[in-house]
mmCIF file of C-alpha atoms in Angstrom:
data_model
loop_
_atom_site.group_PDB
_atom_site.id
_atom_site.type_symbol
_atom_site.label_atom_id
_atom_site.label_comp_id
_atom_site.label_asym_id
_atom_site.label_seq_id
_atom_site.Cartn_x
_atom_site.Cartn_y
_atom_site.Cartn_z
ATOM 1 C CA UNK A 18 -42.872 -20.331 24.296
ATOM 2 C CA UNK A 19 -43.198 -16.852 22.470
ATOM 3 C CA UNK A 20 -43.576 -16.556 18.816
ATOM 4 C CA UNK A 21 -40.178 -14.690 19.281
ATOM 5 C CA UNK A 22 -38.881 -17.700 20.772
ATOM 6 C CA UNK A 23 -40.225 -20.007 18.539
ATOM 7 C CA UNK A 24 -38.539 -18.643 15.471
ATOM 8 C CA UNK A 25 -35.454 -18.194 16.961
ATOM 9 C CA UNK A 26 -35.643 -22.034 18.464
ATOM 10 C CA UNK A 27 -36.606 -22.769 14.020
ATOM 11 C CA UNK A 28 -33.995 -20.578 13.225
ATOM 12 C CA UNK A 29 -31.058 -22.480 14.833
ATOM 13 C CA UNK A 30 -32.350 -25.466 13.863
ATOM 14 C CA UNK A 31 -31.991 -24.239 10.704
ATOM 15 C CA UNK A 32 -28.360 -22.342 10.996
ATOM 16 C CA UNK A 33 -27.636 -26.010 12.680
ATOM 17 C CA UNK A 34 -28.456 -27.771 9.147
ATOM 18 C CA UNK A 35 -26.892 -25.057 7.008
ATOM 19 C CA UNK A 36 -23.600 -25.686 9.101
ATOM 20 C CA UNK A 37 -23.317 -29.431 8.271
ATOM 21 C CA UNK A 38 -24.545 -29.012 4.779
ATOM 22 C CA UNK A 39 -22.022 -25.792 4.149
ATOM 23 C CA UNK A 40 -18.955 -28.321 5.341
ATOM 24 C CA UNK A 41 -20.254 -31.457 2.925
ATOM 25 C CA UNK A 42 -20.157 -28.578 0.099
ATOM 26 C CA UNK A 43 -16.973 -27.339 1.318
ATOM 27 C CA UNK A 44 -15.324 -31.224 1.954
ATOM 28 C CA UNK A 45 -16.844 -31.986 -2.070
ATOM 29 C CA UNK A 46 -14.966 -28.722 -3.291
ATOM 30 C CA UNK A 47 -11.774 -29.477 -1.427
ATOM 31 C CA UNK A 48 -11.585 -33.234 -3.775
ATOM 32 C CA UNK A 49 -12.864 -31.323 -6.883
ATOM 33 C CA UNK A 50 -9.714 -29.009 -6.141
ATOM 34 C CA UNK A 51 -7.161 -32.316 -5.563
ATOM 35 C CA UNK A 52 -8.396 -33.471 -8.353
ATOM 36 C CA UNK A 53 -7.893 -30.464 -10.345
ATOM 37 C CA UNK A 54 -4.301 -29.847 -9.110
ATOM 38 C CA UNK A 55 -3.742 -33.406 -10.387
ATOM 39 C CA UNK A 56 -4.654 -32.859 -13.897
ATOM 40 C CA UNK A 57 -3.770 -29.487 -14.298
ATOM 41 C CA UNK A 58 -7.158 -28.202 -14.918
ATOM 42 C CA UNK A 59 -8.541 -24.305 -13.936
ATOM 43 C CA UNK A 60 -10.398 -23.364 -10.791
ATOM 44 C CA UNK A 61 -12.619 -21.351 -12.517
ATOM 45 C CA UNK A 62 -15.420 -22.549 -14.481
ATOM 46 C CA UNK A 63 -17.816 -19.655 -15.284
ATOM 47 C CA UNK A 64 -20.019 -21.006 -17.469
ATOM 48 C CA UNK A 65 -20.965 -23.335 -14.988
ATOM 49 C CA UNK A 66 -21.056 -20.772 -12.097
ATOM 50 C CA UNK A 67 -23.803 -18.576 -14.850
ATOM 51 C CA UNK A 68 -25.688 -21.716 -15.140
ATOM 52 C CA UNK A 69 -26.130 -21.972 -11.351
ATOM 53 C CA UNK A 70 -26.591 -19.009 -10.807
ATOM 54 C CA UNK A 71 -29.794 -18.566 -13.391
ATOM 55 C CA UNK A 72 -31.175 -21.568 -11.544
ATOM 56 C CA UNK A 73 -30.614 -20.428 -7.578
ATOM 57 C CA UNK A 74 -32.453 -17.022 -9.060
ATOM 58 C CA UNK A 75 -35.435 -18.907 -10.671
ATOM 59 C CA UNK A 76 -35.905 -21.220 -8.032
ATOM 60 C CA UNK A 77 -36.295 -18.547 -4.965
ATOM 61 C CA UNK A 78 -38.886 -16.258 -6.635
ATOM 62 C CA UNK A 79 -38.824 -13.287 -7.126
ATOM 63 C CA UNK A 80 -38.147 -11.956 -3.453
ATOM 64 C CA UNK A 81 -35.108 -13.498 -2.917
ATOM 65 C CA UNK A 82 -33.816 -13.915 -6.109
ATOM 66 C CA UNK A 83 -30.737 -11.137 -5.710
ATOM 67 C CA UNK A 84 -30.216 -12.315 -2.276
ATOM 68 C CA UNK A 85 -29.568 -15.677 -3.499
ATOM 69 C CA UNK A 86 -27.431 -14.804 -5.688
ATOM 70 C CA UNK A 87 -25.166 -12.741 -3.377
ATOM 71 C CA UNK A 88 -25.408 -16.376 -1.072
ATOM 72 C CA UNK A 89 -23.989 -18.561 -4.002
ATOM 73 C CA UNK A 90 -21.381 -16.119 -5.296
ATOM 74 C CA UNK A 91 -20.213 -16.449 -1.953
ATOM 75 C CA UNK A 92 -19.924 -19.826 -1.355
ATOM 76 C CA UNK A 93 -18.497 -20.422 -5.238
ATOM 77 C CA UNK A 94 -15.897 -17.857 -3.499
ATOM 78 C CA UNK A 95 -15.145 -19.969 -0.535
ATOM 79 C CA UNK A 96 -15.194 -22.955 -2.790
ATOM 80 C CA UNK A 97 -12.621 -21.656 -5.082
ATOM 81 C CA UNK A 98 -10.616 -20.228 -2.649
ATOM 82 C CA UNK A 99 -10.390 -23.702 -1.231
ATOM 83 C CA UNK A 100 -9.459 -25.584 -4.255
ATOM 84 C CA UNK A 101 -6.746 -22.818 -5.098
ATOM 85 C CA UNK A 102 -4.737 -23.601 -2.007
ATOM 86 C CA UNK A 103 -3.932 -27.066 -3.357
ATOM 87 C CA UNK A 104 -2.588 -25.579 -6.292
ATOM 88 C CA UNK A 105 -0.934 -22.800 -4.550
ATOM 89 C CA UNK A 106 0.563 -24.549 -1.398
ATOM 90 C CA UNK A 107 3.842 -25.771 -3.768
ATOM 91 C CA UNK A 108 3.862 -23.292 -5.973
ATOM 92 C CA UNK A 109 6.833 -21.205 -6.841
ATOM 93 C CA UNK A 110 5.699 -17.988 -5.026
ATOM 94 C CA UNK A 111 5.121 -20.342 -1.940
ATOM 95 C CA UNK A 112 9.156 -21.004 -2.817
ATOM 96 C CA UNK A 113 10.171 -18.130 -2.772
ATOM 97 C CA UNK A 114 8.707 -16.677 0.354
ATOM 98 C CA UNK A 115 10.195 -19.506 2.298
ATOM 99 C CA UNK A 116 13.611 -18.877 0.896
ATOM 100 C CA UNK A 117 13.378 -15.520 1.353
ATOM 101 C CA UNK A 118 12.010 -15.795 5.469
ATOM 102 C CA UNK A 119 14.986 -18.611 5.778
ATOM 103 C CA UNK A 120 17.461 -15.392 4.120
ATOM 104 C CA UNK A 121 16.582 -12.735 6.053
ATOM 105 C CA UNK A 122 18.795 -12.354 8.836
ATOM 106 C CA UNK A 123 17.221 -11.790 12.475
ATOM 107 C CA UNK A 124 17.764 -8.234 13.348
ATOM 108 C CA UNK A 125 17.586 -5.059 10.327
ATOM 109 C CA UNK A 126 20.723 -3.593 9.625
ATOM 110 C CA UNK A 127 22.339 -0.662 11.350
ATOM 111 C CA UNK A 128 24.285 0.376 7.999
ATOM 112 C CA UNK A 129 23.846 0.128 4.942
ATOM 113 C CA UNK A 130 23.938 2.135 1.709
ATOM 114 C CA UNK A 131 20.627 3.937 0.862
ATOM 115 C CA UNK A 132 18.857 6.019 -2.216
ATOM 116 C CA UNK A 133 17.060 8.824 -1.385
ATOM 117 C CA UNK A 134 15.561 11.542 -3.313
ATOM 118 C CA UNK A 135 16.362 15.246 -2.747
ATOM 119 C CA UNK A 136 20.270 16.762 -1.316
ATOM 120 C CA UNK A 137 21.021 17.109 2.698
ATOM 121 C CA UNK A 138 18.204 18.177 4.454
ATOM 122 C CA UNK A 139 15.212 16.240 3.177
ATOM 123 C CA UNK A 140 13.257 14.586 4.821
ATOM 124 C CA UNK A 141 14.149 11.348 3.190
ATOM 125 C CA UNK A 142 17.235 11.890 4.926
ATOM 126 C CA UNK A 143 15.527 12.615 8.261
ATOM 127 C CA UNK A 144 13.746 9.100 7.909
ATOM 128 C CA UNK A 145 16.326 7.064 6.339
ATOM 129 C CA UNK A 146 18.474 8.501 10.113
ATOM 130 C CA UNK A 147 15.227 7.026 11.876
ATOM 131 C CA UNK A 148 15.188 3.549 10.103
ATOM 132 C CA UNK A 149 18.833 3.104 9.836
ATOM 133 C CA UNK A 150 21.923 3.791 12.994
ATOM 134 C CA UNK A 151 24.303 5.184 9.866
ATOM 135 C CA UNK A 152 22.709 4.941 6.754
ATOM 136 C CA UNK A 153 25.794 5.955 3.620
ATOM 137 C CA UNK A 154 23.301 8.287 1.560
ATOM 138 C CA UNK A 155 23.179 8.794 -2.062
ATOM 139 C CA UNK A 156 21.218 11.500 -3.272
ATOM 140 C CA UNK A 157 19.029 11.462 -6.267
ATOM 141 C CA UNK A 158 17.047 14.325 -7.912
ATOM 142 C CA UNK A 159 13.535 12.595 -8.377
ATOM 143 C CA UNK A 160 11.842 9.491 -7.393
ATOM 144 C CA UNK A 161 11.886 7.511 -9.972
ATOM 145 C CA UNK A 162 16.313 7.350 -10.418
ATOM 146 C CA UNK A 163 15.469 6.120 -6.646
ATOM 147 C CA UNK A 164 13.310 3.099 -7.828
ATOM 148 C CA UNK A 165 16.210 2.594 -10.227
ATOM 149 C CA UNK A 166 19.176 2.715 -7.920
ATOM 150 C CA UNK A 167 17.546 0.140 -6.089
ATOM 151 C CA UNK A 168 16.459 -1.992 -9.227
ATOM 152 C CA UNK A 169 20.036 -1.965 -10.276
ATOM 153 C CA UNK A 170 21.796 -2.651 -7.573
ATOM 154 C CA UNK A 171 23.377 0.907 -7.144
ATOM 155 C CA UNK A 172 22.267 1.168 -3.671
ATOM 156 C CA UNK A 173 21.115 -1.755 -1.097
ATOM 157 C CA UNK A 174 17.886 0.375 0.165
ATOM 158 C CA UNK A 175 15.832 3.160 -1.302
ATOM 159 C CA UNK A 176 13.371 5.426 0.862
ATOM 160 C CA UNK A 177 10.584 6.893 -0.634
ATOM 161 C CA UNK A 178 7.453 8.678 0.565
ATOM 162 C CA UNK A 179 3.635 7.023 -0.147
ATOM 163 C CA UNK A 180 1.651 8.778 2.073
ATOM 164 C CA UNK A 181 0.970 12.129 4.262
ATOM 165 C CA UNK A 182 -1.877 12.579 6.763
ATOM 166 C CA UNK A 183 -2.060 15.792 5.708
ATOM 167 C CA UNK A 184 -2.532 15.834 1.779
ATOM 168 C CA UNK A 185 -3.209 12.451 1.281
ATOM 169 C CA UNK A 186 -1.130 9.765 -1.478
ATOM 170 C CA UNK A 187 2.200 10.693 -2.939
ATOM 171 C CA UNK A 188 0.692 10.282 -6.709
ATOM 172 C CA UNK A 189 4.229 10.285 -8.256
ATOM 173 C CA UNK A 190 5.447 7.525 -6.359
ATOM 174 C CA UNK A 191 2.456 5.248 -6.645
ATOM 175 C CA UNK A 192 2.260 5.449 -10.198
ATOM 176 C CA UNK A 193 6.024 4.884 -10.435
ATOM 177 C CA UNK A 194 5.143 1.373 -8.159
ATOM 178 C CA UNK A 195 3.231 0.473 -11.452
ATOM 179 C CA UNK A 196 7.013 -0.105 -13.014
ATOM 180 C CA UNK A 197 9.606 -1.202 -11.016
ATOM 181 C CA UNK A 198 10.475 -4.111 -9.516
ATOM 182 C CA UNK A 199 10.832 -3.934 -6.013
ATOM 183 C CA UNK A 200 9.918 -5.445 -1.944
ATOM 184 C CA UNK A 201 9.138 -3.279 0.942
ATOM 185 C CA UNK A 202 11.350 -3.749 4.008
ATOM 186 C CA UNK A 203 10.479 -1.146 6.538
ATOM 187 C CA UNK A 204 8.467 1.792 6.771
ATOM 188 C CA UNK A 205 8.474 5.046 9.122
ATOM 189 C CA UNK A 206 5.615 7.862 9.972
ATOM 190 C CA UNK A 207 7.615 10.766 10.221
ATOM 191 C CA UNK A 208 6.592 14.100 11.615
ATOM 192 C CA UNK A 209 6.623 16.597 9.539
ATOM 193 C CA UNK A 210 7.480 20.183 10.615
ATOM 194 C CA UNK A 211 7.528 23.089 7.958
ATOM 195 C CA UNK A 212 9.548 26.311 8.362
ATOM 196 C CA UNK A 213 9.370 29.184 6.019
ATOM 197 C CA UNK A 214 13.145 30.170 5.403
ATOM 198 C CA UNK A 215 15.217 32.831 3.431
ATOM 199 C CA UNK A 216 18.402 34.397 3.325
ATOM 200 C CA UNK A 217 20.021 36.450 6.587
ATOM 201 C CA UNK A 218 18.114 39.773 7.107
ATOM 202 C CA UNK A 219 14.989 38.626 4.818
ATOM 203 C CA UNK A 220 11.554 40.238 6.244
ATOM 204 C CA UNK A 221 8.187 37.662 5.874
ATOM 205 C CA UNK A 222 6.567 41.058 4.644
ATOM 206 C CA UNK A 223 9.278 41.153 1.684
ATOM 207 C CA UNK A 224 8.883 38.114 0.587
ATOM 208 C CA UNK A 225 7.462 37.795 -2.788
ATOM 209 C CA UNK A 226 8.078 33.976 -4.070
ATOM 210 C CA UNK A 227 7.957 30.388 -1.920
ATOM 211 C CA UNK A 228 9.652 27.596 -3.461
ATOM 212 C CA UNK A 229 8.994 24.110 -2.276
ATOM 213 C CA UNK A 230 8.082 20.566 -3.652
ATOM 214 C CA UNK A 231 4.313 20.572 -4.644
ATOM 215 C CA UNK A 232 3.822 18.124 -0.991
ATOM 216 C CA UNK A 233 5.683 20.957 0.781
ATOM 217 C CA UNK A 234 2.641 23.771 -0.732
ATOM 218 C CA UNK A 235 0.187 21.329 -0.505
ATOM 219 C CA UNK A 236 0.745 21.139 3.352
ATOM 220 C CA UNK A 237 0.961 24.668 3.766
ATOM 221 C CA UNK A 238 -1.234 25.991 1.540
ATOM 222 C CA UNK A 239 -3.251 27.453 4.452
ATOM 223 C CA UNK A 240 -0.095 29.895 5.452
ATOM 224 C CA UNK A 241 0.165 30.783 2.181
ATOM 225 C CA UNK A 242 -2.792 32.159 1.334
ATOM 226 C CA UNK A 243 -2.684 34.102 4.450
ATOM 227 C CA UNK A 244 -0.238 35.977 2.593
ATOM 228 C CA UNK A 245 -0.664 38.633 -0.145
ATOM 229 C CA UNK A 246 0.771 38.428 -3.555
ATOM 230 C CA UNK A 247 2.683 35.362 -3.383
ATOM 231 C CA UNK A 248 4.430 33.509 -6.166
ATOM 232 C CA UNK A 249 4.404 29.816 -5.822
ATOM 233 C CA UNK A 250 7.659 27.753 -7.570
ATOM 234 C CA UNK A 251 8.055 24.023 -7.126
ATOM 235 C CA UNK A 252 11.063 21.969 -6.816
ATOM 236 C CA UNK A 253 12.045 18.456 -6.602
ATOM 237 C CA UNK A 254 12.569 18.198 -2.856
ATOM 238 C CA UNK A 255 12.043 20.504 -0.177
ATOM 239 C CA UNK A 256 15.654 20.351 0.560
ATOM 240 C CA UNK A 257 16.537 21.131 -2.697
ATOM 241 C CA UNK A 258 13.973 24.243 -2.471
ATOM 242 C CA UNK A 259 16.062 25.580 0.345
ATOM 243 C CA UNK A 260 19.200 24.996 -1.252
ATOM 244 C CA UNK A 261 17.775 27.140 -4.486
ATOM 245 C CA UNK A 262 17.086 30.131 -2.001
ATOM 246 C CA UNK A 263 20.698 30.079 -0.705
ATOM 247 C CA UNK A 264 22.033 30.222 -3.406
ATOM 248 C CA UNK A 265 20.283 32.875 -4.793
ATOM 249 C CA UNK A 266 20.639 36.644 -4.618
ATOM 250 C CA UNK A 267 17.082 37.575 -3.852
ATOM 251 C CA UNK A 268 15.771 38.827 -0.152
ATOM 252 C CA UNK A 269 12.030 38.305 -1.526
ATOM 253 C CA UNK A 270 13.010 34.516 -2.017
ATOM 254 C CA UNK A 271 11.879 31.851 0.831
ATOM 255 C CA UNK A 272 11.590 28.293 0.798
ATOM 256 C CA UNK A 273 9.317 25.930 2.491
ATOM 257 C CA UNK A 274 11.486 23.180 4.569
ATOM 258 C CA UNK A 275 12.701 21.322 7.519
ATOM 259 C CA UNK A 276 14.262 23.138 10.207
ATOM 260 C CA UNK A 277 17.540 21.581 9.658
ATOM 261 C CA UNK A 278 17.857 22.590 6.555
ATOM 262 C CA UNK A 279 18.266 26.188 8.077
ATOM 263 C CA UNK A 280 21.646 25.085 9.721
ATOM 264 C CA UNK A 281 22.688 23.133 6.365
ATOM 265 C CA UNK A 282 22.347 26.047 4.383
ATOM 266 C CA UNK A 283 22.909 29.190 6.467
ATOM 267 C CA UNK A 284 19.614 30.134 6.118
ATOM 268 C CA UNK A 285 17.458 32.002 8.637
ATOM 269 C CA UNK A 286 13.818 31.119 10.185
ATOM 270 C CA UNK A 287 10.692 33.754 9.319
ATOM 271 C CA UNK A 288 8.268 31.180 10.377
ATOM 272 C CA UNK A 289 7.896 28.175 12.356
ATOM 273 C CA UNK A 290 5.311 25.399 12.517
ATOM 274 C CA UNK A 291 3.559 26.745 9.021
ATOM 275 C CA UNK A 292 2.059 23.155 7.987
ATOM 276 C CA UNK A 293 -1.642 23.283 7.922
ATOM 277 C CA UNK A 294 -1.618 20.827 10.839
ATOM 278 C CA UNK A 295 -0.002 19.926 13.606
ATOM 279 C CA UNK A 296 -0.536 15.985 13.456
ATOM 280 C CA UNK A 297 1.330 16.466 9.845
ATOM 281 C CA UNK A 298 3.098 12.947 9.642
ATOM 282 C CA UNK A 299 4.436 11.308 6.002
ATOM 283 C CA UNK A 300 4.838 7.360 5.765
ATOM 284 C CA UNK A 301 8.199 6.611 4.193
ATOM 285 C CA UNK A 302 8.903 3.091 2.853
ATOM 286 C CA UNK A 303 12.353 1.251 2.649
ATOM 287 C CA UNK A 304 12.847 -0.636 -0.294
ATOM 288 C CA UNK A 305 14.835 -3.334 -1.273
ATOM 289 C CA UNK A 306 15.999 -5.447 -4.565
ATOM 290 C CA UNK A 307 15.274 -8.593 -2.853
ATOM 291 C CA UNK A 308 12.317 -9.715 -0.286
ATOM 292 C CA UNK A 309 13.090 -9.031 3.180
ATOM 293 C CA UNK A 310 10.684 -10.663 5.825
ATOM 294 C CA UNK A 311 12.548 -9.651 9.370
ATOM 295 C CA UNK A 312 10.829 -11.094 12.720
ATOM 296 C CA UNK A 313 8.234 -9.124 14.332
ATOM 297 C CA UNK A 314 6.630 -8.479 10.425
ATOM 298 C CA UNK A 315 2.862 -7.325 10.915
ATOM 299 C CA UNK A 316 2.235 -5.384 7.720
ATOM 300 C CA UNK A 317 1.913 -6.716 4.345
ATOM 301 C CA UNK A 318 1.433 -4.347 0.769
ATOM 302 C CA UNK A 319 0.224 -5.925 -2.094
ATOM 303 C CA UNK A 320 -1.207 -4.812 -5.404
ATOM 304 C CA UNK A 321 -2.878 -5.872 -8.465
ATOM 305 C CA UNK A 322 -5.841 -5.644 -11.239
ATOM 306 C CA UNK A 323 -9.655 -6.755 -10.395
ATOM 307 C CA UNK A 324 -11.798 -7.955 -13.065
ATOM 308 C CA UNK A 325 -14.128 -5.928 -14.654
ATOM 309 C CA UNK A 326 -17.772 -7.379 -13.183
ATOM 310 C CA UNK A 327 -20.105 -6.559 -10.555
ATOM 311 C CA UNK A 328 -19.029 -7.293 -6.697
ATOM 312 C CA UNK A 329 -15.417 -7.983 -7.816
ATOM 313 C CA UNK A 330 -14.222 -6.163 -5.236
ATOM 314 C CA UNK A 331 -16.632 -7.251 -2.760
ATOM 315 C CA UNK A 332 -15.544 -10.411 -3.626
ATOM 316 C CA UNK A 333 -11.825 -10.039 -2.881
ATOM 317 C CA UNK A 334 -12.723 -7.876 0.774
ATOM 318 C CA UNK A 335 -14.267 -10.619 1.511
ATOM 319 C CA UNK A 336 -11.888 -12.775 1.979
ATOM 320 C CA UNK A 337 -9.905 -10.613 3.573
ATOM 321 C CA UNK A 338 -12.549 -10.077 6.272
ATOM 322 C CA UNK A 339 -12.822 -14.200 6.722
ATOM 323 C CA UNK A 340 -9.420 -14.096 7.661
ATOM 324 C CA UNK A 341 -10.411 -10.927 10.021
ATOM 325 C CA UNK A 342 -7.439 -9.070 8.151
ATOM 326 C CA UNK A 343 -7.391 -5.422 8.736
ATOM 327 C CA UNK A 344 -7.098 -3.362 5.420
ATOM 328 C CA UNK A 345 -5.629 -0.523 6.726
ATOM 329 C CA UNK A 346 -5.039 1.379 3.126
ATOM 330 C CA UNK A 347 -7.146 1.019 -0.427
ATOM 331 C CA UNK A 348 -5.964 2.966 -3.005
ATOM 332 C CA UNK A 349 -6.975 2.989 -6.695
ATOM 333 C CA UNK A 350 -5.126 3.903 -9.487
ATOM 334 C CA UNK A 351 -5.237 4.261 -13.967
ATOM 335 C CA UNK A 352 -3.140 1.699 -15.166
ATOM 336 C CA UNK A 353 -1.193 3.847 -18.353
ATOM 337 C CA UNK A 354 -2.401 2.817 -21.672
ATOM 338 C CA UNK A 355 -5.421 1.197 -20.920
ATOM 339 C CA UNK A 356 -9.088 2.632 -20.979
ATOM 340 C CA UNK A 357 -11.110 2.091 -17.258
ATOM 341 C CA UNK A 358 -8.200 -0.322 -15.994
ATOM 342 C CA UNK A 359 -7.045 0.413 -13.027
ATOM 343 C CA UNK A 360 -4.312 -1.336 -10.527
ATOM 344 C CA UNK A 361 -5.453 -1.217 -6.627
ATOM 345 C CA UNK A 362 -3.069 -1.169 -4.344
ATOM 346 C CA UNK A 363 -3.636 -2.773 -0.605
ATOM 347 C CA UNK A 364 -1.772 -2.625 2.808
ATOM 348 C CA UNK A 365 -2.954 -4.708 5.366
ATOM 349 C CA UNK A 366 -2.530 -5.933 9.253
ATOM 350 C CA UNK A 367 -0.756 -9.740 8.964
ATOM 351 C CA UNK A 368 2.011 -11.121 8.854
ATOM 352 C CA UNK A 369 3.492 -14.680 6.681
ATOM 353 C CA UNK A 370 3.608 -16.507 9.988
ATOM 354 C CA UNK A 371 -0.178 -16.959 9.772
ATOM 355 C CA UNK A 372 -0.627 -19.910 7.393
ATOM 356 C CA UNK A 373 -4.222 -18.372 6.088
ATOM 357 C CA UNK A 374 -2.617 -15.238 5.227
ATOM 358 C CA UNK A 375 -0.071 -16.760 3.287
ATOM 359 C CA UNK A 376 -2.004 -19.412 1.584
ATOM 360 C CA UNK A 377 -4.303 -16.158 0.727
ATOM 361 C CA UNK A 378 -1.259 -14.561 -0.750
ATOM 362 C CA UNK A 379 -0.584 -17.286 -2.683
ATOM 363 C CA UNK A 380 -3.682 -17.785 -4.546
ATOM 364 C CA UNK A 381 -3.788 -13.757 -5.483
ATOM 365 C CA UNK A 382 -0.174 -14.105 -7.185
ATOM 366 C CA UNK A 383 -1.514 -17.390 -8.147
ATOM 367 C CA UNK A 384 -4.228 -16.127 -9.916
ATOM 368 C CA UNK A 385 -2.841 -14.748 -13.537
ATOM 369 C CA UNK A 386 -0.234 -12.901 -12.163
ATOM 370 C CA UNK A 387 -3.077 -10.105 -11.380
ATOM 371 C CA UNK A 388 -1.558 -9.298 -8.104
ATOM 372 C CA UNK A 389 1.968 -8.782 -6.758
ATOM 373 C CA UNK A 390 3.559 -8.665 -3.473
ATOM 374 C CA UNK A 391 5.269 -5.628 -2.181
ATOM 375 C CA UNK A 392 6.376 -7.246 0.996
ATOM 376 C CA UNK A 393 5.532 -7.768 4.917
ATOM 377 C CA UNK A 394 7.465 -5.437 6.916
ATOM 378 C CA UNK A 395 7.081 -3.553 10.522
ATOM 379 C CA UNK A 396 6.434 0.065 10.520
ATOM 380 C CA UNK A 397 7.358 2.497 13.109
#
């Protein structure tokens, strides 16, 4: 045999070993966790984990010192993870998820009362008409009275947007996340198609001022600078923006909004297709007062604090990517009030059918109530 072969031959050997020692370490963690459930007693002890830890590093030299360290960490991860699930298997959260899968009735509803944010026109509307047959709308004037609709029981279902391809996170919303209660049911990638309108007999070379909400410029911003002279106003939906120009008196006066929005409010098209992209889409969410889990579910939001120490986060994508869970959105963002905290917010591929992803979920709301769940929902 080649040297090549020889150390590969050593190094299964080896892997062979590691195997049946890593599930003795793993079987001795899964009592220690029984036995903690029993009397109560934390998962984490990490003045024993620093004490380990100095040892591993002074016992491999010098060379693999850090390495080792990364190895442990990892397997105290594992470990821990492990002994949570006893804790976490009956827990109340565990409860509640049940409850709320046994609840939730087998097909979404085709009616239903519904926030959204904006007057006739948005595109709230436009998606709440995509995720609902006949949605009964009530309009609100910002995002936040939608959050609270919801939270009080005003309206069944609230639609908000989180996302566009085009300019990124809807900041106003996430932050808003930070303080309401609330479950995601649903969500919906709409397409998003800008026009440029203005009153009857309105010229694009007379126009002097473009209303919109700041998304609305954002997306645009390319056609607008294209332009000379040009006034930029903001308002609190797009719809609304085109419902400002009609009823104004001005013919230098356009507004930044769907196409329908044209027919709603007698208004006339200057431009068509002005979004700086053509693949413009904005991810709405549906939310609810209550958790909603309907079948077919294969998206789950979460979100929650990290603390502050090295390969924190590491630690947490890790077990994500042991469960080969798809994170399909990380998002950071300043909790209010607090210096260098800051609340990261998670959507992921999985659904609460797969008992690993919800024993997973379980130990993260488990954990000092650092992270909440938003819901597990199917997007269109």
């Amino acid at each position: 045999m080649s040297d090549l072969a020889n150390a590969r031959a050593e190094i299964d050997r080896i892997d062979a070993e590691i195997l049946q020692l890593f599930a003795r370490r793993m079987a001795a963690g899964k009592t220690i966790g029984k036995v903690k459930a029993a009397k109560n007693l934390p998962i984490c002890n990490p003045e024993r984990e620093r004490e380990i830890l100095l040892n591993i590093a002074e016992s491999a030299g010098a060379e693999l010192s850090h390495s080792a360290r990364i190895l442990f960490s990892t397997l105290f991860e594992l470990s821990k993870s492990l002994q949570r699930r006893e804790l976490v298997k009956n827990s109340d959260f565990a409860q509640l998820l049940d409850e709320a899968r046994q609840a939730t009735p087998e097909v979404f509803p085709k009616i239903a009362k519904v926030a959204c944010c904006g007057v006739p026109g948005a595109y709230a509307q436009l998606a709440a008409d995509k995720i609902f047959e006949l949605p009964d709308l009530t309009y609100f004037n910002d995002f936040a009275a939608v959050f609270s609709a919801v939270e009080k029981n005003l309206c069944q279902y609230g639609i908000l947007p989180i996302e566009n391809s085009t300019s990124g996170t809807i900041d106003q919303v996430c932050d808003l996340m930070l303080d309401h209660k609330f479950y995601i049911v649903r969500s919906y990638r709409l397409k998003i198609r800008h026009c440029l309108l203005a009153k009857p007999g309105t010229r694009l070379a007379d126009v002097k001022e473009i209303i919109s909400h700041e998304q609305g410029l954002k997306q645009c911003n390319t056609f607008i600078a294209g332009l000379k002279n040009i006034k930029r106003s903001t308002a609190s939906s797009t719809a609304m923006a085109a419902k400002t120009v009609a009823e104004s008196d001005r013919h230098d006066f356009a507004a930044i909004a769907s196409p329908e929005c044209a027919a709603i409010y007698g208004l006339e098209v200057l431009q068509e297709h002005i979004q700086n992209r053509d693949t413009n889409y904005t991810r709405f969410i549906c939310i609810s007062r209550k958790i909603e889990i309907y079948p077919g579910a294969d998206k789950i939001s979460i979100m929650g604090t990290l603390p502050h120490r090295p390969g924190a986060l590491y630690s947490l994508l890790a077990r994500f990517a042991v469960l080969g869970v798809n994170l399909t959105k990380l998002e950071s963002r300043p909790r209010k009030g607090e210096e260098f905290e800051y609340m990261f917010y998670f959507d992921f591929e999985a659904s609460l059918a797969d008992p690993e992803v919800r024993a997973l979920l379980c130990e993260l709301v488990a954990e000092g109530g650092k992270f909440t769940f938003l819901g597990n929902y199917s997007e269109r």
